[in-house]
Amino acid sequence: MGRIYNFSAGPAVLPEEVLQEAAAEMLDYRGSGMSVMEMSHRSKAFAGIIEGAEADLRDLVGIPEDYAVLFLQGGASQQFAAVPMNLMKNKVADYVITGAWAKKAWKEAQLFGEARAIASSEDETFSYIPDCSDLGVSDDADYVYICENNTIYGTKFHNLPDTKGKDLVADVSSCFLSEPVDITRYGVMYGGAQKNIGPAGVVISIIRKDLIRDEVLPGTPTMLKWKTQADEKSLYNTPPAYGIYICGKVFKWIKDAGGLEAMGERNAQKAALLYDYLDQSSLFAGTVRKEDRSLMNVPFVTGDADLDAQFVAEAKEAGLENLKGHRSVGGMRASIYNAMPRAGVERLVEFMDAFERAH
């Protein structure tokens, strides 16, 4: 069987060119006689890989010198604890709850201090982004936290909240590098790589340097102190070396494709194809308020669980994989990250149209 169109929410589709390049270098990375998988993280060759990856990421996003870039492990979920451990001076933080991951982060923060939910969309199964233009931000809050794109529910903050001068911390796992971004509006931005950037096992944290300090909560493990990682340039211990190598290749692939401007345009066009079809369909319906729709994750339903299951099964036979929705939403979900080609979305819409005519 050839390559399928993989609509998985993560680990997700990677650019075919990147996979081919990695395959060609698998046994011998640039004359080293070994694979990157076998290479010492202290070697000159790997220093070139991680330094190149950071330089390309800085270039792509426009990350100024007063921000550190860390390649970490433990996934985004480990940062749920690292964020309060490193940032809670007053032991107060404000959270906007827009889905399962923001809720998990909020619950984790409660282990370390007073974590307040200052807005939520749980009342309508997280199908919208609450109005964050005038939040009741706590005077003594150490930061305001959001999950910017909600993978499960298919919502996205198209306008960042007014944090009333407090530092914004954002989990961007499922929208990382999908469009241009002004990093200076964030105190901390982090994301797991396995949706838009690379294989599972790497989490990238971009942190304003004044937030990387010695004074962290008592009991914070050495490995979870951002300062430990920043001082050692992500090499305090063996990093997820092969994952970082693939991320570096993806950064180059995005640059070659025209950078974040071009990526944003491409993603908007792909999403429009699917949303336009859903809006005129008499069988399928999207589940998210229009103005809050994600460009990356598109949930939809027929309204009949048996028909949904039939659709997913028939789609799989047609080479359209991983379309089953998350159990908390049901139905289907198409994740159309950077590496999903336009042809994949066109094929999905054709298949949906044929299924609709048949039913």
Coordinates of C-alpha atoms in Angstrom, one line a residue:
M1 CA 0.0 0.0 0.0
G2 CA 1.3 3.5 -0.9
R3 CA 1.2 6.6 1.3
I4 CA -2.3 7.4 2.7
Y5 CA -3.7 10.8 3.5
N6 CA -3.2 10.9 7.3
F7 CA -5.6 13.2 9.1
S8 CA -4.4 12.2 12.6
A9 CA -4.4 14.8 15.3
G10 CA -1.0 13.7 16.5
P11 CA 1.5 12.2 16.0
A12 CA 0.6 13.6 12.6
V13 CA 1.6 13.8 9.0
L14 CA 5.1 15.0 8.2
P15 CA 6.3 16.5 4.9
E16 CA 7.2 13.7 2.5
E17 CA 10.4 15.5 1.4
V18 CA 11.6 15.6 5.0
L19 CA 10.9 11.9 5.5
Q20 CA 12.8 11.1 2.2
E21 CA 15.7 13.3 3.3
A22 CA 15.9 11.6 6.7
A23 CA 15.7 8.2 5.0
A24 CA 18.6 9.0 2.7
E25 CA 20.7 10.0 5.8
M26 CA 19.5 7.2 8.0
L27 CA 22.7 5.1 7.8
D28 CA 25.2 7.8 7.2
Y29 CA 24.6 11.4 8.3
R30 CA 26.7 13.6 6.0
G31 CA 29.8 11.4 5.9
S32 CA 29.9 10.7 9.6
G33 CA 29.5 7.0 9.0
M34 CA 26.6 6.8 11.4
S35 CA 22.9 7.7 11.9
V36 CA 21.9 10.8 13.9
M37 CA 20.1 8.2 16.1
E38 CA 23.6 6.8 17.1
M39 CA 25.4 10.1 17.5
S40 CA 26.7 11.7 20.7
H41 CA 24.7 14.7 21.7
R42 CA 28.1 16.2 22.6
S43 CA 29.5 15.7 19.1
K44 CA 30.3 18.5 16.7
A45 CA 27.9 17.1 14.2
F46 CA 25.0 17.2 16.6
A47 CA 26.0 20.7 17.8
G48 CA 25.5 21.8 14.1
I49 CA 22.1 20.1 14.1
I50 CA 20.7 21.7 17.2
E51 CA 22.3 25.1 16.6
G52 CA 21.0 25.1 13.0
A53 CA 17.5 24.2 14.2
E54 CA 17.4 27.0 16.7
A55 CA 18.7 29.5 14.2
D56 CA 16.1 28.5 11.6
L57 CA 13.3 28.7 14.2
R58 CA 14.4 32.1 15.3
D59 CA 14.5 33.2 11.7
L60 CA 11.1 31.8 10.9
V61 CA 9.2 33.3 13.9
G62 CA 11.3 36.4 14.3
I63 CA 12.4 35.5 17.8
P64 CA 14.5 38.3 19.4
E65 CA 17.6 37.8 21.5
D66 CA 15.8 38.4 24.8
Y67 CA 13.9 35.1 24.3
A68 CA 15.4 31.7 24.9
V69 CA 14.5 28.7 22.7
L70 CA 14.6 25.4 24.6
F71 CA 14.2 21.9 23.1
L72 CA 12.8 19.8 26.0
Q73 CA 11.2 16.4 26.7
G74 CA 8.1 15.3 28.6
G75 CA 5.7 16.7 26.0
A76 CA 3.5 19.8 26.5
S77 CA 1.9 18.0 29.5
Q78 CA 5.1 18.3 31.5
Q79 CA 5.0 22.0 31.0
F80 CA 1.7 22.1 32.8
A81 CA 3.7 21.7 36.0
A82 CA 6.9 23.5 34.8
V83 CA 5.0 26.7 34.1
P84 CA 3.7 27.3 37.7
M85 CA 6.9 25.9 39.2
N86 CA 9.0 28.5 37.3
L87 CA 6.5 31.4 37.2
M88 CA 4.5 31.4 40.4
K89 CA 6.0 34.1 42.6
N90 CA 2.7 35.2 44.1
K91 CA 1.3 31.7 43.8
V92 CA -1.6 33.0 41.8
A93 CA -2.4 32.4 38.1
D94 CA -5.4 32.9 35.8
Y95 CA -6.5 30.3 33.3
V96 CA -8.9 30.5 30.3
I97 CA -10.5 27.1 30.0
T98 CA -11.2 26.3 26.3
G99 CA -10.8 22.5 26.2
A100 CA -9.3 19.4 27.7
W101 CA -5.7 20.5 27.6
A102 CA -6.3 23.9 29.2
K103 CA -8.4 22.2 31.9
K104 CA -5.6 19.7 32.6
A105 CA -3.0 22.5 32.8
W106 CA -5.3 24.4 35.2
K107 CA -5.8 21.4 37.4
E108 CA -2.0 20.8 37.5
A109 CA -1.4 24.4 38.5
Q110 CA -3.7 24.0 41.5
L111 CA -1.0 21.7 43.0
F112 CA 1.3 24.7 43.3
G113 CA -0.9 27.7 44.1
E114 CA -4.2 29.3 43.5
A115 CA -5.1 28.7 39.8
R116 CA -8.3 30.6 38.9
A117 CA -10.5 29.9 35.9
I118 CA -11.4 33.4 34.7
A119 CA -13.3 32.3 31.6
S120 CA -14.5 29.0 30.2
S121 CA -16.5 27.6 27.3
E122 CA -17.2 24.3 28.9
D123 CA -21.0 25.3 29.1
E124 CA -21.2 24.5 25.3
T125 CA -18.8 21.6 25.1
F126 CA -15.9 24.0 24.3
S127 CA -17.4 24.8 20.9
Y128 CA -16.4 28.5 21.1
I129 CA -13.7 30.8 22.5
P130 CA -15.0 33.0 25.3
D131 CA -14.8 36.8 25.0
C132 CA -11.4 37.7 26.4
S133 CA -11.4 41.4 25.7
D134 CA -12.1 42.4 29.3
L135 CA -11.1 39.5 31.5
G136 CA -11.3 39.8 35.3
V137 CA -7.5 39.3 35.6
S138 CA -6.3 39.0 39.2
D139 CA -4.2 41.9 40.4
D140 CA -1.6 39.5 41.9
A141 CA -1.6 37.0 39.0
D142 CA 1.8 35.8 38.0
Y143 CA 0.6 35.0 34.5
V144 CA -2.5 34.4 32.3
Y145 CA -2.7 31.0 30.6
I146 CA -4.4 29.8 27.3
C147 CA -4.3 26.8 25.0
E148 CA -4.3 28.8 21.8
N149 CA -5.6 26.1 19.4
N150 CA -7.8 23.3 20.8
T151 CA -7.0 20.1 19.0
I152 CA -10.0 18.1 20.3
Y153 CA -12.7 20.8 19.8
G154 CA -11.4 22.6 16.8
T155 CA -11.3 26.1 18.2
K156 CA -8.6 28.8 18.0
F157 CA -7.9 32.2 19.6
H158 CA -7.9 34.5 16.6
N159 CA -7.5 37.4 19.0
L160 CA -5.2 37.0 22.0
P161 CA -6.7 37.9 25.4
D162 CA -6.2 41.3 27.0
T163 CA -4.1 40.1 30.0
K164 CA -4.1 43.6 31.6
G165 CA -0.3 43.7 31.5
K166 CA 0.3 40.2 32.9
D167 CA 2.5 37.8 31.0
L168 CA 0.7 35.5 28.6
V169 CA 1.6 31.8 28.6
A170 CA 0.3 29.8 25.6
D171 CA 0.3 26.2 24.8
V172 CA 0.5 26.3 21.0
S173 CA 1.0 22.6 20.4
S174 CA -1.5 22.2 17.5
C175 CA -1.0 25.6 15.8
F176 CA 2.7 26.0 16.1
L177 CA 4.3 27.6 12.9
S178 CA 1.0 27.4 11.0
E179 CA 0.8 31.2 10.5
P180 CA 2.8 34.4 11.3
V181 CA 3.0 35.2 15.0
D182 CA 4.2 38.1 17.1
I183 CA 6.3 36.4 19.8
T184 CA 6.7 39.6 21.8
R185 CA 3.0 39.4 22.9
Y186 CA 3.8 36.2 24.8
G187 CA 5.9 35.7 28.0
V188 CA 6.0 31.9 27.2
M189 CA 5.0 30.0 24.2
Y190 CA 5.4 26.2 24.1
G191 CA 4.2 23.3 22.1
G192 CA 4.7 19.6 21.6
A193 CA 6.3 18.9 18.2
Q194 CA 4.2 15.9 17.1
K195 CA 1.4 17.8 15.4
N196 CA 2.9 20.4 13.1
I197 CA 6.7 20.1 13.4
G198 CA 8.2 16.7 14.1
P199 CA 8.0 13.3 15.8
A200 CA 6.7 12.8 19.3
G201 CA 9.2 13.4 22.1
V202 CA 10.2 17.0 21.7
V203 CA 8.5 20.0 23.3
I204 CA 9.8 23.5 22.2
S205 CA 9.5 26.3 24.7
I206 CA 10.2 29.9 23.7
I207 CA 10.6 31.9 26.9
R208 CA 11.3 35.6 27.6
K209 CA 14.7 35.5 29.4
D210 CA 13.6 37.7 32.4
L211 CA 11.2 34.8 33.2
I212 CA 14.0 32.3 33.5
R213 CA 15.2 32.8 37.0
D214 CA 16.8 31.1 40.0
E215 CA 13.9 31.7 42.3
V216 CA 11.4 28.9 41.5
L217 CA 9.0 27.1 43.7
P218 CA 10.7 25.1 46.5
G219 CA 10.9 21.5 45.5
T220 CA 11.1 22.1 41.7
P221 CA 13.1 19.3 40.2
T222 CA 16.4 20.3 38.6
M223 CA 15.2 19.0 35.2
L224 CA 12.1 21.2 35.4
K225 CA 13.9 24.4 36.1
W226 CA 14.0 26.4 32.8
K227 CA 17.3 27.9 34.0
T228 CA 18.9 24.5 34.1
Q229 CA 17.9 23.9 30.5
A230 CA 18.7 27.5 29.3
D231 CA 22.1 27.6 30.9
E232 CA 23.0 24.3 29.1
K233 CA 21.4 25.3 25.8
S234 CA 19.0 22.3 26.0
L235 CA 22.0 19.9 26.6
Y236 CA 21.8 19.4 30.3
N237 CA 21.2 15.8 29.7
T238 CA 20.7 13.8 26.4
P239 CA 18.0 15.6 24.5
P240 CA 15.5 14.0 22.1
A241 CA 18.3 14.2 19.5
Y242 CA 16.6 12.5 16.5
G243 CA 13.4 14.4 17.1
I244 CA 15.3 17.7 17.1
Y245 CA 17.0 16.7 13.9
I246 CA 13.6 16.1 12.2
C247 CA 12.3 19.4 13.6
G248 CA 15.3 21.2 12.0
K249 CA 14.4 19.7 8.7
V250 CA 10.8 20.8 9.0
F251 CA 11.9 24.4 9.8
K252 CA 14.0 24.4 6.6
W253 CA 11.0 22.9 4.7
I254 CA 8.8 25.8 5.9
K255 CA 11.4 28.4 5.0
D256 CA 11.7 26.9 1.5
A257 CA 7.9 27.0 1.2
G258 CA 8.0 30.8 1.8
G259 CA 7.9 31.0 5.6
L260 CA 5.0 31.5 7.9
E261 CA 3.2 34.0 5.6
A262 CA 3.0 31.4 2.9
M263 CA 2.2 28.7 5.4
G264 CA -0.7 30.8 6.8
E265 CA -2.1 31.4 3.3
R266 CA -1.9 27.7 2.4
N267 CA -3.5 26.6 5.6
A268 CA -6.3 29.2 5.2
Q269 CA -7.1 28.0 1.7
K270 CA -7.1 24.3 2.8
A271 CA -9.4 25.0 5.7
A272 CA -11.7 27.1 3.5
L273 CA -12.1 24.2 1.1
L274 CA -13.4 22.0 4.0
Y275 CA -15.4 24.6 5.9
D276 CA -17.1 25.8 2.7
Y277 CA -18.2 22.3 1.9
L278 CA -19.5 21.7 5.5
D279 CA -21.5 25.0 5.4
Q280 CA -23.4 23.9 2.3
S281 CA -23.7 20.2 3.2
S282 CA -27.1 18.8 4.1
L283 CA -25.5 15.7 5.8
F284 CA -22.4 17.0 7.5
A285 CA -22.1 19.9 10.0
G286 CA -19.2 21.6 11.7
T287 CA -19.4 21.7 15.5
V288 CA -17.7 25.1 16.2
R289 CA -18.9 28.7 16.1
K290 CA -17.7 30.1 12.8
E291 CA -15.6 33.0 14.1
D292 CA -13.6 30.6 16.4
R293 CA -12.8 27.9 13.9
S294 CA -9.3 26.3 13.9
L295 CA -7.3 26.2 10.6
M296 CA -5.7 23.0 11.9
N297 CA -8.4 20.7 13.4
V298 CA -11.9 20.5 11.9
P299 CA -14.5 18.4 13.8
F300 CA -17.7 17.5 12.0
V301 CA -20.7 15.2 12.5
T302 CA -23.7 13.7 10.6
G303 CA -25.9 13.6 13.7
D304 CA -26.1 9.8 13.5
A305 CA -23.4 7.9 15.4
D306 CA -23.9 4.8 13.2
L307 CA -23.5 6.8 10.0
D308 CA -20.4 8.5 11.5
A309 CA -18.8 5.1 12.1
Q310 CA -19.7 4.0 8.6
F311 CA -18.1 7.2 7.1
V312 CA -14.9 6.6 9.1
A313 CA -14.7 3.0 8.0
E314 CA -15.4 3.7 4.3
A315 CA -12.9 6.7 4.4
K316 CA -10.2 4.4 5.7
E317 CA -10.8 2.0 2.8
A318 CA -10.4 5.0 0.4
G319 CA -7.0 5.9 1.9
L320 CA -8.3 8.7 4.2
E321 CA -7.0 7.6 7.6
N322 CA -7.5 8.7 11.2
L323 CA -10.8 10.6 10.7
K324 CA -12.5 9.3 13.9
G325 CA -13.4 12.2 16.2
H326 CA -12.3 12.5 19.8
R327 CA -14.7 10.6 22.1
S328 CA -15.7 13.9 23.9
V329 CA -17.0 15.4 20.6
G330 CA -17.9 12.2 18.6
G331 CA -18.2 12.2 14.8
M332 CA -15.2 13.0 12.7
R333 CA -12.2 15.2 12.9
A334 CA -9.8 16.1 10.1
S335 CA -6.5 17.5 11.3
I336 CA -5.0 19.4 8.3
Y337 CA -1.6 20.5 9.6
N338 CA 1.1 22.2 7.5
A339 CA 2.3 18.9 6.0
M340 CA -1.2 17.9 4.8
P341 CA -1.2 18.8 1.1
R342 CA -4.1 20.6 -0.5
A343 CA -4.7 17.5 -2.6
G344 CA -5.5 15.6 0.6
V345 CA -8.2 18.0 1.6
E346 CA -9.6 18.0 -1.9
R347 CA -9.8 14.2 -1.8
L348 CA -11.6 14.3 1.5
V349 CA -14.2 16.8 0.3
E350 CA -14.8 14.7 -2.9
F351 CA -15.2 11.6 -0.7
M352 CA -17.6 13.4 1.7
D353 CA -19.6 14.7 -1.3
A354 CA -19.9 11.1 -2.7
F355 CA -20.9 9.8 0.7
E356 CA -23.5 12.5 1.1
R357 CA -25.1 11.6 -2.3
A358 CA -25.2 7.9 -1.3
H359 CA -26.9 8.7 2.0

